[in-house]
Coordinates of C-alpha atoms in Angstrom, one line a residue:
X1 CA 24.6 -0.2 -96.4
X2 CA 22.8 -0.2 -93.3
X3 CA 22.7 3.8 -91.9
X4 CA 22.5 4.5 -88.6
X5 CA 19.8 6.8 -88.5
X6 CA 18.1 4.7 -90.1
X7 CA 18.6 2.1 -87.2
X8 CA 17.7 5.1 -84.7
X9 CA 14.5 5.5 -87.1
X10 CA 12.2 3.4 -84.7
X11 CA 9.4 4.1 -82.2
X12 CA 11.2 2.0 -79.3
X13 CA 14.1 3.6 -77.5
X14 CA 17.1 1.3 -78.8
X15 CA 20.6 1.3 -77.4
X16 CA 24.4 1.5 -79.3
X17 CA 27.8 0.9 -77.7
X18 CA 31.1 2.1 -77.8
X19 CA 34.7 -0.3 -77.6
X20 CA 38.3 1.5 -78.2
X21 CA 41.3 -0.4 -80.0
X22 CA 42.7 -3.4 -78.2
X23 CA 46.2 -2.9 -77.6
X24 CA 47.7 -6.3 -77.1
X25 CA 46.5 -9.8 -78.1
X26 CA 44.8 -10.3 -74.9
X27 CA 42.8 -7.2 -75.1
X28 CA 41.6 -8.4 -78.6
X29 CA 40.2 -11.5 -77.1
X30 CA 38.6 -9.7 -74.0
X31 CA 37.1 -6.8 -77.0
X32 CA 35.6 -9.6 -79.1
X33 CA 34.4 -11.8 -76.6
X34 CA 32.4 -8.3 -75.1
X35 CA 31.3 -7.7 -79.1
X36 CA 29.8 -12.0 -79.1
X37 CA 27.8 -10.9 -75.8
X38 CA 26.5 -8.0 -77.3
X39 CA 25.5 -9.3 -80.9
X40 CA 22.5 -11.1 -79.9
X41 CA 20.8 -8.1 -78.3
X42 CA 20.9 -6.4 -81.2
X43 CA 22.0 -2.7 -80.6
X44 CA 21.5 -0.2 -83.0
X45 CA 25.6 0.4 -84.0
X46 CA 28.7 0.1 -82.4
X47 CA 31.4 2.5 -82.4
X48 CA 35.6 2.0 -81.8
X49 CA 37.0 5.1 -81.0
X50 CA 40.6 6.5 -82.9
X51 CA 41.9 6.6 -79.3
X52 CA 44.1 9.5 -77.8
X53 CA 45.9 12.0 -80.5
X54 CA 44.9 9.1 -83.3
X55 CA 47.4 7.4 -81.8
X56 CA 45.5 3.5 -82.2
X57 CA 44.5 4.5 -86.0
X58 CA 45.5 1.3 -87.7
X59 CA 44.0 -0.9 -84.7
X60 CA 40.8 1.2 -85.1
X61 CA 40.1 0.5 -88.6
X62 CA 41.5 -3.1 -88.2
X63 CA 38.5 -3.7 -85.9
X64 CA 36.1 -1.8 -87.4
X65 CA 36.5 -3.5 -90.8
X66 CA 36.4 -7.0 -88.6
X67 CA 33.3 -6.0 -87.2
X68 CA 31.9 -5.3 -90.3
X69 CA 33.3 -8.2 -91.8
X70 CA 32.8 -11.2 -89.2
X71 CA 29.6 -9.7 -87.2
X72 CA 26.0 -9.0 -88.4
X73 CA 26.4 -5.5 -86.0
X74 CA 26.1 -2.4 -87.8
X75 CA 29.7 -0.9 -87.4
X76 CA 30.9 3.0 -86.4
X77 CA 34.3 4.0 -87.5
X78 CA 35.7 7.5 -85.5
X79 CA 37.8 9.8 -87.3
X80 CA 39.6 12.4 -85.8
X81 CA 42.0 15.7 -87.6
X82 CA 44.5 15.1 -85.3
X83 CA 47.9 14.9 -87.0
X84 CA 46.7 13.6 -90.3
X85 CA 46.9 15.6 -93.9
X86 CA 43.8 15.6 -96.0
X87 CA 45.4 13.3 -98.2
X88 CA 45.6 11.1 -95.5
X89 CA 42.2 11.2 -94.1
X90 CA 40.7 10.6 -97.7
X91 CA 42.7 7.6 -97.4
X92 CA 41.2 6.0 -94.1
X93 CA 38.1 7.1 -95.2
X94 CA 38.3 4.8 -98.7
X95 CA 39.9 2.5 -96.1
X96 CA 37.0 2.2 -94.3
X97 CA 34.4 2.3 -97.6
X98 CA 36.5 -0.7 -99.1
X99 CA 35.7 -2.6 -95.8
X100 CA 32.0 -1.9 -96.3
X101 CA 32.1 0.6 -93.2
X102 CA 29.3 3.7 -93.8
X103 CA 29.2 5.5 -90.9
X104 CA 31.7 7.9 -89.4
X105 CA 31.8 9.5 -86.5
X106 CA 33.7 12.3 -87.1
X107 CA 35.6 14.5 -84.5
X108 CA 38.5 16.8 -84.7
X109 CA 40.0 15.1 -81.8
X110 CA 42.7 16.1 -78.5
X111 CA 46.0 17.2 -78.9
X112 CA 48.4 14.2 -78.8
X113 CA 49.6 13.9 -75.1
X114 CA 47.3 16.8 -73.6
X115 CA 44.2 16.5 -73.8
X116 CA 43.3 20.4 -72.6
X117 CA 46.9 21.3 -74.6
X118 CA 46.8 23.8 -77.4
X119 CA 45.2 22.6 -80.3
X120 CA 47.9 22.2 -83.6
X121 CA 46.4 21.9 -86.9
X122 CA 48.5 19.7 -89.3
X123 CA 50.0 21.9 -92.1
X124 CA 48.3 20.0 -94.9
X125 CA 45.1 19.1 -92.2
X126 CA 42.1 20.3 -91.4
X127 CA 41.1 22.7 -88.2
X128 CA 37.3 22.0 -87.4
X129 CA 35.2 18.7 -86.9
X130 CA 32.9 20.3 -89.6
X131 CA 35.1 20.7 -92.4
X132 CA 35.8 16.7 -91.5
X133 CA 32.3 16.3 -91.5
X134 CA 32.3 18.0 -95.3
X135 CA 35.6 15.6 -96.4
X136 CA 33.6 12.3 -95.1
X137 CA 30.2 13.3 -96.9
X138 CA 32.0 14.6 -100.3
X139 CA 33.9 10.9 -100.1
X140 CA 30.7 9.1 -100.4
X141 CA 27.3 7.6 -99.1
X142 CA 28.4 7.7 -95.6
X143 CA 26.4 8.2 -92.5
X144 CA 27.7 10.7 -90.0
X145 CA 27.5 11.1 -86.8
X146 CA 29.4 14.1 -84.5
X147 CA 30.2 14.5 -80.8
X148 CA 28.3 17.5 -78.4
X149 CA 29.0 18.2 -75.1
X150 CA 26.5 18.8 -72.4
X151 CA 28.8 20.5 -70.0
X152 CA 29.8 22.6 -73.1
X153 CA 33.3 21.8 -75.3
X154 CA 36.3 22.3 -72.8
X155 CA 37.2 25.2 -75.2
X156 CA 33.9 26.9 -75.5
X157 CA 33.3 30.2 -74.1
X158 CA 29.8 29.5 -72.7
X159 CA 27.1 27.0 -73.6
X160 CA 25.1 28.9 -76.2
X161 CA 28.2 29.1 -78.3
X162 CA 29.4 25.7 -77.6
X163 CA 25.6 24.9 -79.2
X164 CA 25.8 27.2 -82.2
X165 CA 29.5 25.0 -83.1
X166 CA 26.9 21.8 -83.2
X167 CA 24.5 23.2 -85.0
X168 CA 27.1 24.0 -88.0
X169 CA 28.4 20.5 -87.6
X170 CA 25.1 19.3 -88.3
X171 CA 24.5 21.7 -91.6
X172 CA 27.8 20.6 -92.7
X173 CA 26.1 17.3 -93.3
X174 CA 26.4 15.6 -89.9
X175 CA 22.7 12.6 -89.4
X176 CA 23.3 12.5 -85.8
X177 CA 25.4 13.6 -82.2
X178 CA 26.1 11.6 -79.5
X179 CA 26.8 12.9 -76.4
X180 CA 29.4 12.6 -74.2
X181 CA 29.1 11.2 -70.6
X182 CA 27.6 12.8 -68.2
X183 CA 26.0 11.4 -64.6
X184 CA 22.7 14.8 -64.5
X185 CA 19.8 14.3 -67.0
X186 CA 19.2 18.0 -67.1
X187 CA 22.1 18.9 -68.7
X188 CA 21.8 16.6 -71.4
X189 CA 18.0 17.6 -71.7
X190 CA 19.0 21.2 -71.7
X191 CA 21.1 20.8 -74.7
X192 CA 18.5 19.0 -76.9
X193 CA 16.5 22.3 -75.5
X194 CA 19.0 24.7 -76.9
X195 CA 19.6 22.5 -80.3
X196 CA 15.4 22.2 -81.1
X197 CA 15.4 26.1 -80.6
X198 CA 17.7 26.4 -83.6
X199 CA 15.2 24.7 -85.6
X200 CA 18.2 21.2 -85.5
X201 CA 16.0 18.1 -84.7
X202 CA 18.7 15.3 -85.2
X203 CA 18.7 12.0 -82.9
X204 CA 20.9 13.3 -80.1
X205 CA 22.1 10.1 -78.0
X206 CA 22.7 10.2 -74.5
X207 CA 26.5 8.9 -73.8
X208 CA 26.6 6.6 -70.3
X209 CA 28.7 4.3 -68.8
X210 CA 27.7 2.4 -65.4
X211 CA 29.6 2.8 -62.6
X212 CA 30.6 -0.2 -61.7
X213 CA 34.1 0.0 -59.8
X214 CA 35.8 3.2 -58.1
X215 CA 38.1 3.3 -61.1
X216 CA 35.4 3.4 -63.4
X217 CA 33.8 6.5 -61.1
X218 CA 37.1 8.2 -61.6
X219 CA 37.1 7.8 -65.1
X220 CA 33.8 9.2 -65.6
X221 CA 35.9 12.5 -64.7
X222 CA 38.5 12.2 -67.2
X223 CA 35.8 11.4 -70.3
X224 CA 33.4 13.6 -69.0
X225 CA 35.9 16.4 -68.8
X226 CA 33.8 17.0 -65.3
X227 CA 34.1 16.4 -61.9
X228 CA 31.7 13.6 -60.4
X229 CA 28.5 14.8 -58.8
X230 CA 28.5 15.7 -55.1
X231 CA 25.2 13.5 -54.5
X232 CA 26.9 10.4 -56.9
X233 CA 29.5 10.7 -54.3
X234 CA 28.4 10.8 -51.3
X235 CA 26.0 7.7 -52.6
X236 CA 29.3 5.8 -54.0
X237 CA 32.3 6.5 -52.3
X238 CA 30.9 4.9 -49.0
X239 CA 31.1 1.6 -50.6
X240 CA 35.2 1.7 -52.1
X241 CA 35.5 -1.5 -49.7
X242 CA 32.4 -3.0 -50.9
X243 CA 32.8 -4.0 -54.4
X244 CA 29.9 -5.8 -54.4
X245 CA 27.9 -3.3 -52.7
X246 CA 29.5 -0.2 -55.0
X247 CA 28.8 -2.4 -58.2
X248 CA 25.3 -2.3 -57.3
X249 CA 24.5 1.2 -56.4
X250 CA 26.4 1.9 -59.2
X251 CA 24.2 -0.1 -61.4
X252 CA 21.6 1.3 -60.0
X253 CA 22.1 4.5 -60.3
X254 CA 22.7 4.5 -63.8
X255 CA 19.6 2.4 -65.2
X256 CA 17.7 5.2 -63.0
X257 CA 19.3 8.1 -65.3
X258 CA 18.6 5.7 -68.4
X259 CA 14.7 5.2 -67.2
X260 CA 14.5 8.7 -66.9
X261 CA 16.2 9.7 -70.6
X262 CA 14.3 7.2 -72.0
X263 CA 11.2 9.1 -70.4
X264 CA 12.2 12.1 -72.1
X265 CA 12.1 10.2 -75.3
X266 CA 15.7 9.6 -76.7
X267 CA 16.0 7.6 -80.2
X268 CA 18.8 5.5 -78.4
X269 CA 21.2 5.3 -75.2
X270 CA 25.4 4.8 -76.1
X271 CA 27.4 2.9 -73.8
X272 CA 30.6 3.3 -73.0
X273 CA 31.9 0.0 -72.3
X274 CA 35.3 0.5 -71.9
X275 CA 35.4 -3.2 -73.7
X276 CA 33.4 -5.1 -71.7
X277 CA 29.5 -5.9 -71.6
X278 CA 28.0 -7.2 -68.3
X279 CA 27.5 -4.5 -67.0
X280 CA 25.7 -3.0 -69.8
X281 CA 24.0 -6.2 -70.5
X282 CA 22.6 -5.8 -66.9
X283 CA 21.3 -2.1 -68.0
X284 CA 19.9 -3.1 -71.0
X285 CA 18.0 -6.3 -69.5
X286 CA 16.3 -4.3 -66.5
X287 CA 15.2 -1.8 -69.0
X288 CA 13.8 -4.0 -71.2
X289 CA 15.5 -2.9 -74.6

């Protein structure tokens, strides 16, 4: 079992990335032709995410296992509450153990169809991403990683709480977070603040994604859970007509947030892909990971 902290474990910055479930045969060959690109740079994991509600479970741990079957990559199964019974989750997770996959990324997950909907706990489930974290660690020698939220959890009532849910994800047994997207340093920086001032010193990973078309911008909202900065605006949205132009200025603009993250000394920087790997092959290459 390779562990990935112990793959964070390193004096040079590395870099992980992040593919959801293929939904058709042609996404499958677009997925693993991104995962073949990728393999020779050696990131530290890559993750495929359970996909909205646990909705693309089966193709999740389909991949994940092929991953950790086919590749030499160090694989990252998610695993999500949402509309599964304990029994149920203890049997993905011994899913995933029989496929040789040992670390989880555990998160309680959206409410099917609504994201921002009211949260339903399954009647034989579980209600918070740390009691998931406690099911996945009492299953065995897994690795586990949880999500935080720079711009605070959607639900949180202000950021000091929204810290104080983190920190009990990480007593409940939780190696690692990894945060999700977000386009300012300092509010990623401000949340490793608040997290080392409750004595938690975990790897905390910067989630980015570059900004390579307008569609891409706009989805930075809807996974950030944010709206798009003015100044990335104002820089970007000039260029809709340029794809060319707006690919580069996007690039740009995100290996200038990565130079100055890795500056602040992160263990690692996780890309969201959203299944591809130029672009992030570009990032990687002019930083020199």
């Amino acid at each position: 079992m390779t562990a990935v902290v112990d793959r964070l474990n390193t004096e040079k910055t590395s870099f992980s990335v992040e593919f959801f479930p293929p939904r058709g045969n042609d996404e499958e060959r677009i997925l693993w032709r991104a995962v073949r690109e990728l393999e020779p740079l050696d990131p530290a994991f890559v993750s495929v995410t359970y996909g909205a509600g646990g909705s693309s479970r089966d193709r999740t741990i389909r991949t994940t296992g092929r991953i950790a079957q086919e590749t030499t990559l160090t694989p990252m199964a998610h695993l999500t509450a949402v509309d599964h019974s304990v029994a149920e989750l203890r049997n993905v997770i011994g899913w995933y153990a029989a496929s040789g996959v040992h670390n989880v990324l555990a998160v309680r997950g959206d409410p099917p169809g609504d994201p921002n909907g009211e949260w339903l706990r399954h009647p034989e489930g579980l209600t918070y991403a740390e009691e998931l974290v406690r099911l996945v660690r009492e299953l065995g020698d897994f690795c586990v990683g949880v999500a935080a939220f720079p711009h605070g959890h959607p639900r949180s009532a202000d950021l000091d709480i929204d810290v104080d849910y983190l920190v009990r994800k990480i007593h409940a047994g939780a190696g690692f977070a990894i945060a999700q997207l977000f386009l300012e340093p300092e509010y990623f920086l401000r949340l490793r603040d608040r997290m080392a001032a409750r004595g938690c010193g975990v790897p905390l990973l910067p989630g980015v994604m570059p900004i390579i078309t307008p569609r891409v911008l706009g989805k930075f909202s809807e996974l950030a859970g944010v709206p798009v900065p003015s100044e990335v605006s104002e820089q970007l949205l000039p260029l809709t007509d340029d794809p060319a132009g707006f690919r580069s200025a996007g690039v740009d603009l995100v290996t200038r947030l990565c130079e100055r993250l890795i500056a602040e000394g992160v263990p690692a920087l996780h890309f969201y892909t959203l299944n591809r790997s130029k672009a992030t092959r570009q990032v990687v290459a002019d930083l020199g990971l």
